[in-house]
Amino acid sequence: MARPIHPLVQTAMHALTETPDGGVAVLPGGLDRVSEHLSRYFEQDDLPTAVRELLAFALYVGEGLGERALGLALMERASEATAALERLALRGDVRASDARKAAAALTTGHEELKRAPRIGEQRREGSVSLASILSGLPGKRRG
C-alpha cells in the first residue's frame, strides 16, 4: 500500500501543470499558495515533516522530471521555514534542528545550484548536494 501524500505536497502538485511539450510549469500564484500552506505549519510540531516532504518533492521535480529551475523554486519556498524551524530547534526538537540546517543550506549559495556540475567537473565551493540534504533529514529512508 502506498504511503499517503503529505497535504503540503498535494498543494505543490496542484500548483503545477503540464505544458504542451510535455514539460512542467507552475500555475499563476502556485508558488504563493505553497508558501501560504507552508506557513500554516510554522507553529506546529510537524513542521519538520512538512519541510522534508516538500524538499523531497522539489528534488523529484528537479531531478526526476528534469525541471531543475522549478525544483529550485520549490526548495526556496521550503527554505522560508528556516526561522520557524530554528524556534522549534531552540525548544529542543532535534527533528527541527536537522530540518532547519537543510532548509538554511538552500539559502546559501543557491545561485550555485542552478547548474549541476558535469561529470568530472569539480563541485563549486559552497554547493550543496541535494541528496545529502535529504539523507540528513529524519524520517523514512528514500530509495
Coordinates of N, CA and C in Angstrom, one line a residue:
M1 N 0.8 -1.2 0.0 CA 0.0 0.0 0.0 C 0.9 1.2 0.0
A2 N 0.6 2.2 -0.8 CA 1.3 3.4 -1.0 C 1.1 4.3 0.2
R3 N 2.2 5.0 0.6 CA 2.1 6.0 1.7 C 1.3 7.2 1.2
P4 N 0.4 7.8 2.1 CA -0.4 8.9 1.6 C 0.5 10.1 1.3
I5 N 0.1 10.9 0.4 CA 0.8 12.1 0.0 C 0.6 13.2 1.0
H6 N 1.6 13.9 1.5 CA 1.5 14.9 2.5 C 0.7 16.1 1.9
P7 N -0.2 16.7 2.7 CA -1.1 17.8 2.2 C -0.3 18.9 1.6
L8 N 0.9 19.3 2.1 CA 1.7 20.3 1.5 C 2.2 19.9 0.1
V9 N 2.6 18.7 0.0 CA 3.0 18.2 -1.3 C 1.8 18.2 -2.3
Q10 N 0.6 17.9 -1.8 CA -0.6 18.0 -2.6 C -0.8 19.4 -3.1
T11 N -0.6 20.4 -2.3 CA -0.7 21.8 -2.7 C 0.3 22.1 -3.7
A12 N 1.5 21.6 -3.5 CA 2.6 21.9 -4.5 C 2.3 21.2 -5.9
M13 N 1.7 20.0 -5.8 CA 1.3 19.3 -7.0 C 0.2 20.1 -7.8
H14 N -0.7 20.6 -7.0 CA -1.8 21.4 -7.7 C -1.3 22.7 -8.2
A15 N -0.2 23.1 -7.8 CA 0.4 24.4 -8.3 C 1.1 24.2 -9.6
L16 N 1.2 23.0 -10.1 CA 1.9 22.7 -11.3 C 1.0 22.3 -12.4
T17 N 1.4 22.4 -13.6 CA 0.6 21.9 -14.8 C 1.6 21.4 -15.8
E18 N 1.0 20.6 -16.7 CA 1.9 20.0 -17.8 C 1.8 21.0 -18.9
T19 N 2.9 21.2 -19.6 CA 3.0 22.1 -20.7 C 2.7 21.3 -22.0
P20 N 2.3 21.9 -23.1 CA 2.1 21.2 -24.3 C 3.2 20.4 -24.8
D21 N 4.5 20.8 -24.5 CA 5.6 20.0 -25.0 C 6.0 18.9 -24.0
G22 N 5.2 18.6 -23.0 CA 5.4 17.5 -22.0 C 6.2 18.0 -20.8
G23 N 6.6 19.2 -20.7 CA 7.3 19.7 -19.5 C 6.3 20.0 -18.4
V24 N 6.9 20.7 -17.4 CA 6.1 21.1 -16.2 C 6.3 22.6 -16.0
A25 N 5.2 23.2 -15.7 CA 5.2 24.7 -15.4 C 4.4 25.0 -14.2
V26 N 4.7 26.1 -13.5 CA 3.9 26.5 -12.4 C 2.7 27.3 -12.8
L27 N 1.6 27.1 -12.2 CA 0.4 27.9 -12.5 C 0.5 29.3 -11.8
P28 N -0.1 30.3 -12.4 CA -0.1 31.6 -11.8 C -0.5 31.6 -10.3
G29 N 0.3 32.1 -9.4 CA 0.1 32.1 -8.0 C 0.3 30.8 -7.3
G30 N 0.8 29.8 -8.0 CA 1.0 28.5 -7.5 C 2.0 28.5 -6.4
L31 N 3.2 29.1 -6.6 CA 4.2 29.1 -5.5 C 3.8 29.9 -4.3
D32 N 3.0 30.9 -4.5 CA 2.4 31.7 -3.4 C 1.5 30.8 -2.5
R33 N 0.7 29.9 -3.2 CA -0.1 29.0 -2.5 C 0.7 28.0 -1.7
V34 N 1.8 27.6 -2.2 CA 2.7 26.7 -1.5 C 3.2 27.4 -0.3
S35 N 3.7 28.6 -0.4 CA 4.2 29.4 0.7 C 3.2 29.6 1.8
E36 N 2.0 29.9 1.4 CA 0.9 30.2 2.3 C 0.5 28.9 3.1
H37 N 0.5 27.8 2.4 CA 0.2 26.5 3.0 C 1.3 26.1 4.0
L38 N 2.6 26.3 3.6 CA 3.7 26.0 4.4 C 3.7 26.9 5.7
S39 N 3.3 28.1 5.6 CA 3.2 29.0 6.8 C 2.3 28.5 7.8
R40 N 1.3 27.7 7.5 CA 0.3 27.1 8.4 C 1.0 26.2 9.4
Y41 N 2.2 25.6 9.0 CA 2.9 24.6 9.8 C 3.9 25.3 10.7
F42 N 4.1 26.6 10.6 CA 5.2 27.3 11.3 C 5.1 27.1 12.8
E43 N 3.9 27.0 13.4 CA 3.8 26.9 14.8 C 3.4 25.4 15.2
Q44 N 3.5 24.5 14.3 CA 3.1 23.1 14.6 C 4.3 22.2 14.7
D45 N 4.2 21.2 15.5 CA 5.3 20.2 15.7 C 5.6 19.4 14.5
D46 N 4.7 19.3 13.5 CA 5.0 18.5 12.3 C 5.6 19.4 11.2
L47 N 6.1 20.6 11.5 CA 6.8 21.4 10.5 C 8.0 20.7 9.9
P48 N 8.9 20.0 10.7 CA 10.0 19.3 10.0 C 9.6 18.3 9.0
T49 N 8.5 17.6 9.3 CA 8.0 16.6 8.3 C 7.5 17.3 7.0
A50 N 6.8 18.4 7.2 CA 6.3 19.2 6.0 C 7.5 19.7 5.2
V51 N 8.5 20.2 5.8 CA 9.7 20.7 5.1 C 10.4 19.5 4.4
R52 N 10.5 18.4 5.1 CA 11.2 17.2 4.5 C 10.4 16.8 3.2
E53 N 9.1 16.7 3.4 CA 8.3 16.2 2.2 C 8.3 17.2 1.1
L54 N 8.3 18.5 1.3 CA 8.4 19.5 0.3 C 9.8 19.4 -0.4
L55 N 10.8 19.2 0.4 CA 12.2 19.1 -0.2 C 12.3 17.9 -1.1
A56 N 11.7 16.8 -0.6 CA 11.7 15.5 -1.4 C 10.9 15.7 -2.7
F57 N 9.8 16.4 -2.7 CA 9.0 16.6 -3.9 C 9.8 17.6 -4.8
A58 N 10.4 18.6 -4.3 CA 11.2 19.5 -5.1 C 12.4 18.8 -5.8
L59 N 13.0 17.9 -5.1 CA 14.1 17.1 -5.7 C 13.5 16.2 -6.8
Y60 N 12.4 15.6 -6.6 CA 11.7 14.8 -7.7 C 11.4 15.7 -8.9
V61 N 10.9 16.9 -8.7 CA 10.6 17.8 -9.8 C 11.9 18.2 -10.5
G62 N 12.9 18.5 -9.7 CA 14.2 19.0 -10.3 C 15.0 17.9 -11.0
E63 N 15.1 16.8 -10.3 CA 15.9 15.7 -10.9 C 15.1 14.6 -11.6
G64 N 14.0 14.2 -11.1 CA 13.2 13.2 -11.7 C 12.5 13.6 -12.9
L65 N 12.0 14.8 -12.9 CA 11.3 15.3 -14.1 C 12.2 16.2 -15.0
G66 N 13.4 16.5 -14.5 CA 14.3 17.3 -15.3 C 14.0 18.8 -15.3
E67 N 13.1 19.3 -14.4 CA 12.7 20.7 -14.3 C 13.5 21.3 -13.1
R68 N 14.8 21.5 -13.3 CA 15.7 22.0 -12.2 C 15.3 23.4 -11.7
A69 N 15.0 24.3 -12.6 CA 14.6 25.6 -12.1 C 13.4 25.6 -11.3
L70 N 12.4 24.8 -11.6 CA 11.2 24.7 -10.9 C 11.4 24.0 -9.5
G71 N 12.3 22.9 -9.6 CA 12.6 22.2 -8.3 C 13.3 23.2 -7.4
L72 N 14.2 24.0 -7.9 CA 14.9 25.0 -7.1 C 13.9 26.0 -6.5
A73 N 12.9 26.4 -7.3 CA 11.9 27.4 -6.8 C 11.2 26.8 -5.6
L74 N 10.8 25.5 -5.7 CA 10.1 24.8 -4.6 C 11.0 24.7 -3.4
M75 N 12.3 24.5 -3.6 CA 13.3 24.4 -2.5 C 13.4 25.7 -1.8
E76 N 13.4 26.8 -2.6 CA 13.5 28.1 -2.0 C 12.2 28.4 -1.1
R77 N 11.1 27.9 -1.6 CA 9.9 28.0 -0.7 C 10.0 27.3 0.6
A78 N 10.6 26.1 0.5 CA 10.9 25.3 1.7 C 11.8 26.0 2.7
S79 N 12.8 26.8 2.1 CA 13.7 27.5 2.9 C 13.1 28.6 3.7
E80 N 11.9 29.0 3.4 CA 11.1 30.0 4.1 C 10.8 29.6 5.5
A81 N 10.9 28.3 5.8 CA 10.6 27.7 7.1 C 11.8 27.8 8.0
T82 N 12.9 28.3 7.6 CA 14.1 28.3 8.4 C 13.9 28.9 9.8
A83 N 13.4 30.1 9.9 CA 13.2 30.8 11.1 C 12.3 30.0 12.1
A84 N 11.2 29.4 11.5 CA 10.3 28.7 12.4 C 10.9 27.4 12.8
L85 N 11.7 26.8 12.0 CA 12.5 25.6 12.4 C 13.5 25.9 13.5
E86 N 14.1 27.1 13.4 CA 15.0 27.5 14.4 C 14.3 27.6 15.8
R87 N 13.1 28.2 15.8 CA 12.4 28.3 17.0 C 12.1 26.9 17.6
L88 N 11.7 25.9 16.8 CA 11.4 24.6 17.3 C 12.7 23.9 17.8
A89 N 13.8 24.2 17.1 CA 15.1 23.6 17.5 C 15.6 24.2 18.8
L90 N 15.3 25.4 19.1 CA 15.6 26.1 20.4 C 14.9 25.4 21.5
R91 N 13.7 24.9 21.2 CA 12.9 24.2 22.2 C 13.3 22.8 22.4
G92 N 14.4 22.4 21.7 CA 14.9 21.1 21.9 C 14.5 20.0 20.9
D93 N 13.7 20.4 19.8 CA 13.3 19.5 18.8 C 14.4 19.1 17.9
V94 N 14.9 17.9 18.0 CA 16.1 17.5 17.2 C 15.7 17.4 15.7
R95 N 14.5 17.0 15.4 CA 14.0 16.9 14.0 C 14.0 18.3 13.4
A96 N 13.6 19.3 14.2 CA 13.6 20.7 13.7 C 15.0 21.2 13.4
S97 N 15.9 20.8 14.3 CA 17.3 21.3 14.1 C 17.8 20.7 12.8
D98 N 17.6 19.4 12.6 CA 18.1 18.8 11.3 C 17.5 19.4 10.1
A99 N 16.2 19.6 10.2 CA 15.4 20.2 9.0 C 15.8 21.7 8.8
R100 N 16.1 22.4 9.9 CA 16.5 23.8 9.8 C 17.8 23.9 9.1
K101 N 18.7 23.0 9.4 CA 20.1 23.0 8.7 C 19.9 22.8 7.2
A102 N 19.0 21.9 6.9 CA 18.8 21.6 5.5 C 18.2 22.7 4.7
A103 N 17.2 23.3 5.4 CA 16.5 24.5 4.7 C 17.4 25.7 4.6
A104 N 18.2 25.9 5.7 CA 19.1 27.1 5.7 C 20.2 26.9 4.6
A105 N 20.6 25.7 4.4 CA 21.6 25.4 3.4 C 21.2 25.9 2.0
L106 N 19.9 25.8 1.8 CA 19.3 26.2 0.5 C 19.4 27.7 0.3
T107 N 19.5 28.5 1.3 CA 19.5 30.0 1.2 C 20.9 30.5 0.9
T108 N 21.9 29.6 1.2 CA 23.3 30.0 1.0 C 23.8 29.5 -0.3
G109 N 24.2 30.4 -1.2 CA 24.8 29.9 -2.5 C 23.8 29.3 -3.4
H110 N 22.5 29.6 -3.3 CA 21.5 29.0 -4.1 C 21.7 29.2 -5.6
E111 N 22.4 30.3 -6.0 CA 22.7 30.5 -7.4 C 23.6 29.4 -7.9
E112 N 24.5 28.9 -7.1 CA 25.3 27.8 -7.5 C 24.6 26.5 -7.8
L113 N 23.4 26.4 -7.3 CA 22.6 25.1 -7.5 C 21.9 25.1 -8.8
K114 N 21.9 26.2 -9.6 CA 21.1 26.3 -10.8 C 21.7 25.4 -11.9
R115 N 23.0 25.1 -11.8 CA 23.6 24.2 -12.8 C 24.4 23.2 -12.0
A116 N 24.1 21.9 -12.2 CA 24.8 20.9 -11.5 C 26.1 20.7 -12.2
P117 N 27.2 20.3 -11.5 CA 28.5 20.1 -12.1 C 28.4 18.9 -13.1
R118 N 29.1 19.0 -14.2 CA 29.2 18.0 -15.2 C 30.1 16.8 -14.6
I119 N 30.0 15.7 -15.2 CA 30.8 14.6 -14.8 C 32.3 14.9 -15.0
G120 N 33.1 14.7 -13.9 CA 34.5 15.1 -14.0 C 34.8 16.5 -13.6
E121 N 33.7 17.3 -13.5 CA 33.9 18.7 -13.1 C 33.9 18.8 -11.6
Q122 N 34.8 19.7 -11.0 CA 34.9 19.8 -9.6 C 33.7 20.6 -9.1
R123 N 33.1 20.2 -8.0 CA 32.0 20.9 -7.4 C 32.5 22.3 -6.9
R124 N 31.6 23.3 -7.1 CA 31.9 24.6 -6.7 C 31.9 24.7 -5.1
E125 N 32.7 25.6 -4.6 CA 32.7 25.8 -3.1 C 31.4 26.3 -2.7
G126 N 30.9 25.7 -1.7 CA 29.6 26.2 -1.1 C 28.4 25.5 -1.8
S127 N 28.6 24.7 -2.8 CA 27.5 24.0 -3.4 C 27.0 22.8 -2.5
V128 N 25.8 22.5 -2.6 CA 25.2 21.5 -1.7 C 24.6 20.4 -2.5
S129 N 24.9 19.2 -2.1 CA 24.3 18.0 -2.8 C 22.9 17.8 -2.3
L130 N 22.0 17.9 -3.1 CA 20.6 17.7 -2.7 C 20.3 16.4 -2.1
A131 N 21.0 15.3 -2.6 CA 20.8 14.0 -2.0 C 21.3 14.0 -0.5
S132 N 22.4 14.8 -0.3 CA 23.0 14.8 1.1 C 22.0 15.6 2.0
I133 N 21.4 16.6 1.5 CA 20.4 17.3 2.3 C 19.3 16.4 2.7
L134 N 18.7 15.7 1.8 CA 17.6 14.8 2.1 C 18.0 13.7 3.0
S135 N 19.2 13.1 2.8 CA 19.6 12.0 3.6 C 19.9 12.4 5.0
G136 N 20.1 13.7 5.3 CA 20.4 14.1 6.6 C 19.1 14.4 7.4
L137 N 18.0 14.4 6.7 CA 16.7 14.7 7.4 C 16.2 13.5 8.0
P138 N 15.5 13.6 9.2 CA 15.0 12.4 9.8 C 13.8 11.9 9.1
G139 N 13.4 10.7 9.2 CA 12.2 10.2 8.6 C 12.5 8.9 7.8
K140 N 11.6 8.5 7.1 CA 11.7 7.3 6.3 C 12.8 7.4 5.3
R141 N 13.5 6.3 5.0 CA 14.5 6.3 4.0 C 13.9 6.3 2.6
R142 N 14.5 7.0 1.8 CA 14.1 7.1 0.4 C 15.0 6.3 -0.5
G143 N 14.5 5.6 -1.4 CA 15.4 4.7 -2.3 C 15.6 5.3 -3.6

